[in-house]
Short mmCIF file of C-alpha atoms (C1' of nucleotides) in Angstrom, two decimals:
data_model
loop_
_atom_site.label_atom_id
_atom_site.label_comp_id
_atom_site.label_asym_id
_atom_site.label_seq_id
_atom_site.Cartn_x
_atom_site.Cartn_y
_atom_site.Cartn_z
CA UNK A 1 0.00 0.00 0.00
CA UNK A 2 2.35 3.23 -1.78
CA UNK A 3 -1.03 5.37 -0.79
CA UNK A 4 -0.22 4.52 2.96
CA UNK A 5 2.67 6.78 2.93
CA UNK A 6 1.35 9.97 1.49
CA UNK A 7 -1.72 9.79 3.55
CA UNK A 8 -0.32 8.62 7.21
CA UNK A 9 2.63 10.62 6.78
CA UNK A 10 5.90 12.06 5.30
CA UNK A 11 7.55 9.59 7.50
CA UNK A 12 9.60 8.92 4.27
CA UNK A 13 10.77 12.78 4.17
CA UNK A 14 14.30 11.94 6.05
CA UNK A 15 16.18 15.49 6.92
CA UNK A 16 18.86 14.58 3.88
CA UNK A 17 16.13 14.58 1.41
CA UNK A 18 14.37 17.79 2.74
CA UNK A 19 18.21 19.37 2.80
CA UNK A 20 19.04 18.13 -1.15
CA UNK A 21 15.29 19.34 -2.12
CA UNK A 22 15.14 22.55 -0.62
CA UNK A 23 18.92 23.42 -1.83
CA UNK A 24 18.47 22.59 -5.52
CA UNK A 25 15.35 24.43 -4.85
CA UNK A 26 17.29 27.80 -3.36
CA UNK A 27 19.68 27.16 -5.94
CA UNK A 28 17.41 27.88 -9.31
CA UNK A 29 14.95 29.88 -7.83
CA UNK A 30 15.59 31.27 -4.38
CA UNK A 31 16.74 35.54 -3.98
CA UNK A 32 20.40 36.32 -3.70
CA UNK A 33 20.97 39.58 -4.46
CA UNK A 34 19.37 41.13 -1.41
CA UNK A 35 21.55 43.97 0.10
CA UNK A 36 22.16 42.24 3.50
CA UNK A 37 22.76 38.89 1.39
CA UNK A 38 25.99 40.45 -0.57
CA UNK A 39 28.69 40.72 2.14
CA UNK A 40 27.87 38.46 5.13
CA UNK A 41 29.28 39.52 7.97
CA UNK A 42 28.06 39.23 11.06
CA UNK A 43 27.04 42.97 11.79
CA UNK A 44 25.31 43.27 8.28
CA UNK A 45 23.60 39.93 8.99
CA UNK A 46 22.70 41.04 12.78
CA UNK A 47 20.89 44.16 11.30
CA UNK A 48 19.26 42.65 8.42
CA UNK A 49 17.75 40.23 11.07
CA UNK A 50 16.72 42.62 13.39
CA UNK A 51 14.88 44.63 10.80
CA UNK A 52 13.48 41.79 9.42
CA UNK A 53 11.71 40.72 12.49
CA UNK A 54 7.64 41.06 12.22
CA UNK A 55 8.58 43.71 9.08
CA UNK A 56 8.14 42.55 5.37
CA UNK A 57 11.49 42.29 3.00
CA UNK A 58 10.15 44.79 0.69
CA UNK A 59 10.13 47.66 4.02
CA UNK A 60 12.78 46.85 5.15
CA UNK A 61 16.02 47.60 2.04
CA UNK A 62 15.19 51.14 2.20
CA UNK A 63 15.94 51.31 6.22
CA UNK A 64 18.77 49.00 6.03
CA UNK A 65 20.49 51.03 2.90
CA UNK A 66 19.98 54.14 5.05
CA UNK A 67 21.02 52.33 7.98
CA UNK A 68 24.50 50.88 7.12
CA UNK A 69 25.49 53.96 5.05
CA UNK A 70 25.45 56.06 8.59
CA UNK A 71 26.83 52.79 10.80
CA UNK A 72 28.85 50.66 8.41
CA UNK A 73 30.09 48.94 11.40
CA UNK A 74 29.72 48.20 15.00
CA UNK A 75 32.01 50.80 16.15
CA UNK A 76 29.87 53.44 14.35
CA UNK A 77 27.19 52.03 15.98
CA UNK A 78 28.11 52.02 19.12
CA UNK A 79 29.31 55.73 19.39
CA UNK A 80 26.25 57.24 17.88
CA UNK A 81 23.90 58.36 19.91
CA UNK A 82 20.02 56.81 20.88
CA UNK A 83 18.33 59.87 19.17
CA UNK A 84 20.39 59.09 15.77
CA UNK A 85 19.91 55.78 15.78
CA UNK A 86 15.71 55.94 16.42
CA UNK A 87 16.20 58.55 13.87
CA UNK A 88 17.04 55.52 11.45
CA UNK A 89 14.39 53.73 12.63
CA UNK A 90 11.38 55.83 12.29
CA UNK A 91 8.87 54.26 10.46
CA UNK A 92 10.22 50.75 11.15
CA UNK A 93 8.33 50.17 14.33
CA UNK A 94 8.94 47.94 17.37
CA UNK A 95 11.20 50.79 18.81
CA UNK A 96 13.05 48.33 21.35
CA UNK A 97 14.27 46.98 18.32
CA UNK A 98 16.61 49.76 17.34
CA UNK A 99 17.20 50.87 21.32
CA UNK A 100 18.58 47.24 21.69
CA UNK A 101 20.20 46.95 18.50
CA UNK A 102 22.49 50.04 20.10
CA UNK A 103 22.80 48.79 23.13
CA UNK A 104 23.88 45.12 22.24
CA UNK A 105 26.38 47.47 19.38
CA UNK A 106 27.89 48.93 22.99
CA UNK A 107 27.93 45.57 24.62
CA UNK A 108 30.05 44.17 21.73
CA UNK A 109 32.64 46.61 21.59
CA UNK A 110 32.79 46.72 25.66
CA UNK A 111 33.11 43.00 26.30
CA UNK A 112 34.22 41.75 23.27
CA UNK A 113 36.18 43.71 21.10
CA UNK A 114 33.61 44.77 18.43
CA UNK A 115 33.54 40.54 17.52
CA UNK A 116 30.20 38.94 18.21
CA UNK A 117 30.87 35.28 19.60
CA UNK A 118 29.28 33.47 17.18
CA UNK A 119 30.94 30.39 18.75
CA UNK A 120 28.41 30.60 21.89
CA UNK A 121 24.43 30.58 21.10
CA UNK A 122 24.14 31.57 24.64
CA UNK A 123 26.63 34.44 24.70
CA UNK A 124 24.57 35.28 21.19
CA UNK A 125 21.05 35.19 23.48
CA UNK A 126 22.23 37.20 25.99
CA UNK A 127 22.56 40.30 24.01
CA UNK A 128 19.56 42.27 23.90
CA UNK A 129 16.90 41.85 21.13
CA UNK A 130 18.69 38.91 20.09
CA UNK A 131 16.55 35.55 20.98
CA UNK A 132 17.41 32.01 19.67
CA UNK A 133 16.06 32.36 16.15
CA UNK A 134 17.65 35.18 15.42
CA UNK A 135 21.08 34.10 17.06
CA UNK A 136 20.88 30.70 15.19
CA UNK A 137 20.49 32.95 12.04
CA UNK A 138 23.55 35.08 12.64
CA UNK A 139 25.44 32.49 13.20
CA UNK A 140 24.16 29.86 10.10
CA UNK A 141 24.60 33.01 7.44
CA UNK A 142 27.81 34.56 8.35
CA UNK A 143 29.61 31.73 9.76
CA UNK A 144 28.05 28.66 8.02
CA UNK A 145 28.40 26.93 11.47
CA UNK A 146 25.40 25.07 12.58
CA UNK A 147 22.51 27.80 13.90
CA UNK A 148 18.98 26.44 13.54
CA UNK A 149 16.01 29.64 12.44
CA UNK A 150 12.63 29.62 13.74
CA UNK A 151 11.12 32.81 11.86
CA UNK A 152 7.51 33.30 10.27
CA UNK A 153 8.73 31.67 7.28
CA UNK A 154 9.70 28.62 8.93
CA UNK A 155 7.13 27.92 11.23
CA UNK A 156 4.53 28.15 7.80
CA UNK A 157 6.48 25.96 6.21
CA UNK A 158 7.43 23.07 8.94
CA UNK A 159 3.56 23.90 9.89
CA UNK A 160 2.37 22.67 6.38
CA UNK A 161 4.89 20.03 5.96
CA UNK A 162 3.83 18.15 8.85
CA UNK A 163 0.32 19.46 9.39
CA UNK A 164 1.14 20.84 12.86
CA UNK A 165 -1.93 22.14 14.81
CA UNK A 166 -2.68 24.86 16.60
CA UNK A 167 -1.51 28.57 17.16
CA UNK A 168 2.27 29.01 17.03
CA UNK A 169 2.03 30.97 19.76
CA UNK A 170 1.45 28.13 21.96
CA UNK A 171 4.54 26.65 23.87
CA UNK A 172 3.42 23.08 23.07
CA UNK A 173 2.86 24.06 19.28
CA UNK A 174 6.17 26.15 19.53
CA UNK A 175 8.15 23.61 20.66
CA UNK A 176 6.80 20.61 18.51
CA UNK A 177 7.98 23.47 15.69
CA UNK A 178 11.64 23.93 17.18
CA UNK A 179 11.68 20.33 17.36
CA UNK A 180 11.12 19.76 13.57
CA UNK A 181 13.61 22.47 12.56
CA UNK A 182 16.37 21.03 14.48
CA UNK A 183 15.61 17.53 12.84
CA UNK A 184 15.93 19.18 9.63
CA UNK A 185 18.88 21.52 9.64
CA UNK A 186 21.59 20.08 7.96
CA UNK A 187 25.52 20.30 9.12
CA UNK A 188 26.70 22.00 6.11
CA UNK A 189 25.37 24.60 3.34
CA UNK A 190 23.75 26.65 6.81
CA UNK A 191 23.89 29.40 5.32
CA UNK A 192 22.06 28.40 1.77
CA UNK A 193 20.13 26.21 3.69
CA UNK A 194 18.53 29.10 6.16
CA UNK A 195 18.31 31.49 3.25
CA UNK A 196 16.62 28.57 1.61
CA UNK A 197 14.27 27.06 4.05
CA UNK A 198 12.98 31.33 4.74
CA UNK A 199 12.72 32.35 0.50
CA UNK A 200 10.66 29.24 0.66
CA UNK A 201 8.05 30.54 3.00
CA UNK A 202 8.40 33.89 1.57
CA UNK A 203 8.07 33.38 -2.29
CA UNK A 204 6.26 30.06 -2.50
CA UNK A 205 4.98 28.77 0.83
CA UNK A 206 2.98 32.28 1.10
CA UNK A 207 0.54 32.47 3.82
CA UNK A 208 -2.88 32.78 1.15
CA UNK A 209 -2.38 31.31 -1.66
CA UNK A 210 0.69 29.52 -1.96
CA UNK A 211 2.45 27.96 -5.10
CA UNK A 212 2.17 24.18 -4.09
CA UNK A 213 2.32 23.19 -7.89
CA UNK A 214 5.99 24.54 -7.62
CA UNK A 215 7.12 23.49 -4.43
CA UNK A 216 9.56 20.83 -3.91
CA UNK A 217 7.58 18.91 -1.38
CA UNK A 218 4.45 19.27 -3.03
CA UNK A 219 4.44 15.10 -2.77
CA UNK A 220 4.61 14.94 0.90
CA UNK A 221 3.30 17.96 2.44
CA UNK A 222 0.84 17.15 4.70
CA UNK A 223 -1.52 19.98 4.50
CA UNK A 224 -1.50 19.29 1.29
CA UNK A 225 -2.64 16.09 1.50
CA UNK A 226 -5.36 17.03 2.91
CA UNK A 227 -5.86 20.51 0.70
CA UNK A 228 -5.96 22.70 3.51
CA UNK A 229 -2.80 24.52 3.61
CA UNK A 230 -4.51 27.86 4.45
CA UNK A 231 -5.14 26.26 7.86
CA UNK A 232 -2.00 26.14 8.74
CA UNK A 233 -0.48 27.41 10.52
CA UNK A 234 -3.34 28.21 12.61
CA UNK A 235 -4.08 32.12 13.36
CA UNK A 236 -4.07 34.15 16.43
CA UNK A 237 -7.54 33.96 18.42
CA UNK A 238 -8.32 37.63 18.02
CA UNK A 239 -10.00 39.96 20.08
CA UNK A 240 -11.87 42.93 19.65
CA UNK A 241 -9.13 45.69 19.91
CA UNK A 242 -9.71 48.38 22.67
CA UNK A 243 -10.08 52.06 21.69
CA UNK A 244 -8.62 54.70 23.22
CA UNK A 245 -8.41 58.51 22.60
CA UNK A 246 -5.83 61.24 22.82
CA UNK A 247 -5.19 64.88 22.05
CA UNK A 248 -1.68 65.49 20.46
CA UNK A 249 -1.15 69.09 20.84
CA UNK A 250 1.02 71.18 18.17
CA UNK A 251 2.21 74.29 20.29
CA UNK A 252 3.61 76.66 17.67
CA UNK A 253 5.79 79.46 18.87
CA UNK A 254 6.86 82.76 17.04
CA UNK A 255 9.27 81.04 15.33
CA UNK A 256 7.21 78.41 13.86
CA UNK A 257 8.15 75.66 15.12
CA UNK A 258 6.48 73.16 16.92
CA UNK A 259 6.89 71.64 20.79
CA UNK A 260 8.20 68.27 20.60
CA UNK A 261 8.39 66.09 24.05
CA UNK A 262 10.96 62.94 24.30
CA UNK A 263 8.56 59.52 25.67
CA UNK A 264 9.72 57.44 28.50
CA UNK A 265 12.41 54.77 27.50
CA UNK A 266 9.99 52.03 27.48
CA UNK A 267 6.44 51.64 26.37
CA UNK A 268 4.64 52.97 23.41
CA UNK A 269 6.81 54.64 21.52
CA UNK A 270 9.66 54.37 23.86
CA UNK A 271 12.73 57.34 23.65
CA UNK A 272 10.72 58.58 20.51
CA UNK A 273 9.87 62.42 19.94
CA UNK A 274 6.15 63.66 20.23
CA UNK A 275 3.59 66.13 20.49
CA UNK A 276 2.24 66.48 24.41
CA UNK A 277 -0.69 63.99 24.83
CA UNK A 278 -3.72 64.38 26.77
CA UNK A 279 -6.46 62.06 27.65
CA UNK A 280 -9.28 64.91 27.54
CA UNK A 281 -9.62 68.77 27.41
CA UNK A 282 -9.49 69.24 30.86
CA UNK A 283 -5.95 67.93 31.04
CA UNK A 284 -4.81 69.88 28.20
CA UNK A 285 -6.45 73.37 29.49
CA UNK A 286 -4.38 72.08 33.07
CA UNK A 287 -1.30 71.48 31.31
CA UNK A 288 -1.61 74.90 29.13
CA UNK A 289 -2.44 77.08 32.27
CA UNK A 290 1.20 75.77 33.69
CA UNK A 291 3.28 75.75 30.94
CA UNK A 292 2.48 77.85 28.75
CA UNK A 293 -0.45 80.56 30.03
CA UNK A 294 -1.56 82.63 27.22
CA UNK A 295 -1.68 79.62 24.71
CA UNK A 296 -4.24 80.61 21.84
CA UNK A 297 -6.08 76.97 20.94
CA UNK A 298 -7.19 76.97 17.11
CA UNK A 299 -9.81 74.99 15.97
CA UNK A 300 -9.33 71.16 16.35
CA UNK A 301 -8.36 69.33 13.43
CA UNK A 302 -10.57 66.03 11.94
CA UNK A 303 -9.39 62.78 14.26
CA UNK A 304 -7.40 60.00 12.71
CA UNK A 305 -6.72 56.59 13.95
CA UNK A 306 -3.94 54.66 14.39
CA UNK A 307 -3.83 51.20 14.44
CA UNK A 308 -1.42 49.30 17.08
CA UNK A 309 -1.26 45.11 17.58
CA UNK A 310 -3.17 45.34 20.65
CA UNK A 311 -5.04 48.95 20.54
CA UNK A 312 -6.42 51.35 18.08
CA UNK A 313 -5.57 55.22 18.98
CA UNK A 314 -7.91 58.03 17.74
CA UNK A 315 -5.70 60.93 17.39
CA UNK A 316 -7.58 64.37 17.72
CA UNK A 317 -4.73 67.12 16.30
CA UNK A 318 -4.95 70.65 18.33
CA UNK A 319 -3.22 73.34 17.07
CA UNK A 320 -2.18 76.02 19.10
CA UNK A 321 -0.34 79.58 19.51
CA UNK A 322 1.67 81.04 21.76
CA UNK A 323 3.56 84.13 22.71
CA UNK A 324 6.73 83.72 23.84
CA UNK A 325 8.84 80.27 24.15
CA UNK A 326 10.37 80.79 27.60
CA UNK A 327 7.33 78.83 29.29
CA UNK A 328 8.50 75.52 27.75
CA UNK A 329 11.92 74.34 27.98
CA UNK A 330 12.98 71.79 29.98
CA UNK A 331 14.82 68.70 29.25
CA UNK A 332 13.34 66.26 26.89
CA UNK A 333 11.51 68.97 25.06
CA UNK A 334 12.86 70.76 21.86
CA UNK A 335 11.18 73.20 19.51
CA UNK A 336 11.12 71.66 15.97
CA UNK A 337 12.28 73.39 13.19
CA UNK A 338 10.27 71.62 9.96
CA UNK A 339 12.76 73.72 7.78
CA UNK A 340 15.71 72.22 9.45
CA UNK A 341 14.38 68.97 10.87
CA UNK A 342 16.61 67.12 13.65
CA UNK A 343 17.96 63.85 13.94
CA UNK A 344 15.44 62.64 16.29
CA UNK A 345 12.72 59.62 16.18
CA UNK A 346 9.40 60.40 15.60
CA UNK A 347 6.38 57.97 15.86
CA UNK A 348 4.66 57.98 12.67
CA UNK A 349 1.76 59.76 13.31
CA UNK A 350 3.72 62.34 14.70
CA UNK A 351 5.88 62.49 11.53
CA UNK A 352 2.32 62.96 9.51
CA UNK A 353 1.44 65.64 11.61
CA UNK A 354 4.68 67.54 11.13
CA UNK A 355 4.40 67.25 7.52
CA UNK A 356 0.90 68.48 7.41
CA UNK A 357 1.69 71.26 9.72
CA UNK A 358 4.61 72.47 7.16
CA UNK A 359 3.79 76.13 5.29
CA UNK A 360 2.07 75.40 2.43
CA UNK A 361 1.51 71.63 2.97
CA UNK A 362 -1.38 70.00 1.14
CA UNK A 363 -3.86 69.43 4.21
CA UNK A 364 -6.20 66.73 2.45
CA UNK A 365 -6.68 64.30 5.81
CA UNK A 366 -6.34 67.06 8.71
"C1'" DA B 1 1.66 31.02 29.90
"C1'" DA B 2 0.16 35.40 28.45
"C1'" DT B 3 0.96 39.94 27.07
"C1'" DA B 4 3.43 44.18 25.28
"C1'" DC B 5 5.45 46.09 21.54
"C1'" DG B 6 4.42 49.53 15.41
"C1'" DG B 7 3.89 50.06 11.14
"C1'" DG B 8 2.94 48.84 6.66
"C1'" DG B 9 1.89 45.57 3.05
"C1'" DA B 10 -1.21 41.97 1.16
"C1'" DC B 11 -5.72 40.84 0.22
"C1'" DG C 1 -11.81 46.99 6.41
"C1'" DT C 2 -8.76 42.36 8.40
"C1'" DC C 3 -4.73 39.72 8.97
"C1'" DC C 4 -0.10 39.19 10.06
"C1'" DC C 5 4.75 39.58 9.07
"C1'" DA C 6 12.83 37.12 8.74
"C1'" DG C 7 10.51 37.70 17.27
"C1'" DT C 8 12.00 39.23 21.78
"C1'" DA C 9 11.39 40.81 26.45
"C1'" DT C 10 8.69 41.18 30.32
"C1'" DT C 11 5.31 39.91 33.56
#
DNA sequence: AATACGGGGAC
DNA sequence: GTCCCAGTATT
């Protein structure tokens, strides 16, 4: 009974057949000429990953172009300062991203010469932002030493492959997945083989409609078996997301230029630039009355929303005068100059407002 | 084990 | 509009 084997199981899929598959795969169809994928050292690779991370390819070669032009290497990195770096990364997202990114940049010139130990997965996962997928990445593409990936990519693909139920996001489900990409990461070709196993999920293994006519393991993919790819791997149980409210106020001086306040290190929008906030009026008229008394209030712009993972913000713009620009300076404020714009990150709504606010902007949405 | 953390692209 | 992406850190 042939039929037996397709239907129980790929139990006939041993990890050297997956490997020689997959690679003569990558090797006729998958992407090499992606900036991060040209020179392969372990800095370039560390960035590309980080950016990478819950961001789509096609985002991301803009940021990293930008990115390693200013901080070619770690030593760059490491001297610049927070503000410049976030200045990179607005847009991007995920803010602890690029405040870890510089802080694990410090770490490696501090403790180990400007080297990252590629030799230790655990010295590799104790630098921030860098967890064991991402570490095993680093180390498979620049070294070509063993390093096993569990990304996005991955988990749709292994998901498929073996028909693996339930929501990723489950330890049990999580682990049955690390479990399945150890088996099949292969001793040599790591780094053609991660670059592989991810352009496979990316370009072919899609999450809606993927290309199983032109996938190598169209014969023994389980979810294909059955014709249900789309359900794996299995989505998120969503929720309704809460709504909240704010007033972002943009206090223009004589000058022009608008009042800019630095957020709290973590949280929302952590070390980034933006207007003053307020939950309601009341708090606003408060905060005017001690900061800047005299403060002319304009006429309310139309509300937007912005959409977080686990919140959606309406945004109600208030434009405002005043006199004189003594009233408001203390640290982590600045008065921003849209003709000379700083080096500063700016959440993106923020960064629409400023551009709206401009002379002679187009105000379409405000 | 569950939740926090952004923004944009795909559909 | 909804979904979710080359995840990690924190609670």
């Amino acid at each position: 009974m042939p039929e037996l084997l397709t239907t129980s199981g790929n139990i006939a899929l041993t990890p050297a057949t997956f490997q020689h598959r997959l690679l003569e795969w990558y090797d006729r169809h998958g992407r090499k000429t992606l900036p991060w994928q040209q020179d392969k050292a372990p800095y370039r690779v560390w960035v590309s990953e980080i950016m990478l991370q819950q961001t789509q390819v096609a985002t991301v070669i803009d940021y990293y172009r930008r990115f390693m032009a200013r901080f070619p290497d770690v030593h760059a990195l490491a001297a610049a300062s927070q503000d410049e770096v976030l200045h990179l990364w607005t847009g991007l997202g995920y803010y602890a991203r690029g405040r870890n990114l510089h802080k694990a940049a410090q770490i490696l010139v501090e403790r180990y010469g400007g080297e990252f130990p590629v030799h230790s997965l655990e010295a590799m996962t104790a630098l921030p932002g860098i967890g064991r997928s991402t570490a095993g990445a680093i180390i498979a593409i620049s070294t070509g030493q063993r390093g096993v990936i569990l990304d996005g990519n991955v988990k749709r693909v292994l998901a498929r492959l073996h028909a693996v139920a339930g929501w990723p996001g489950k330890p049990a489900v999580e682990r049955e997945l690390w479990r399945l990409a150890e088996r099949y990461t292969p001793d040599e070709r790591l780094d053609d083989y991660s670059q592989a196993i991810m352009d496979l999920g990316a370009t072919l293994c899609k999450r809606g409609t993927p290309s199983c006519l032109f996938c190598p393991f169209e014969d023994v993919c389980l979810a294909h078996a059955q014709g249900e790819e789309r359900r794996f791997p299995e989505s998120k149980p969503r929720k309704v997301l809460p709504e909240r409210q704010t007033i972002m106020l943009l206090l223009r001086n004589e000058e022009g230029r608008l009042l800019l306040e630095q957020r709290p290190g973590a949280g929302i929008w952590g070390g980034l630039w933006c207007f003053p906030q307020f939950d309601d009026r009341e708090a606003l008229s408060r905060w005017i009355d001690a900061k800047a008394p005299g403060a002319i209030l304009e006429p309310a712009w139309n509300s937007f929303a912005h959409t977080f993972s686990h919140f959606r913000l309406h945004i109600v713009p208030q434009p405002a005068r005043c006199k004189r620009t003594g009233h408001v300076s203390e640290v982590d404020t600045l008065w921003y100059d849209s003709a000379r714009p700083a080096n500063i990150g700016l959440a993106a709504p923020v960064k629409q407002l400023l551009n709206a606010s401009r002379p002679f902007a187009a105000q379409p949405s405000f």
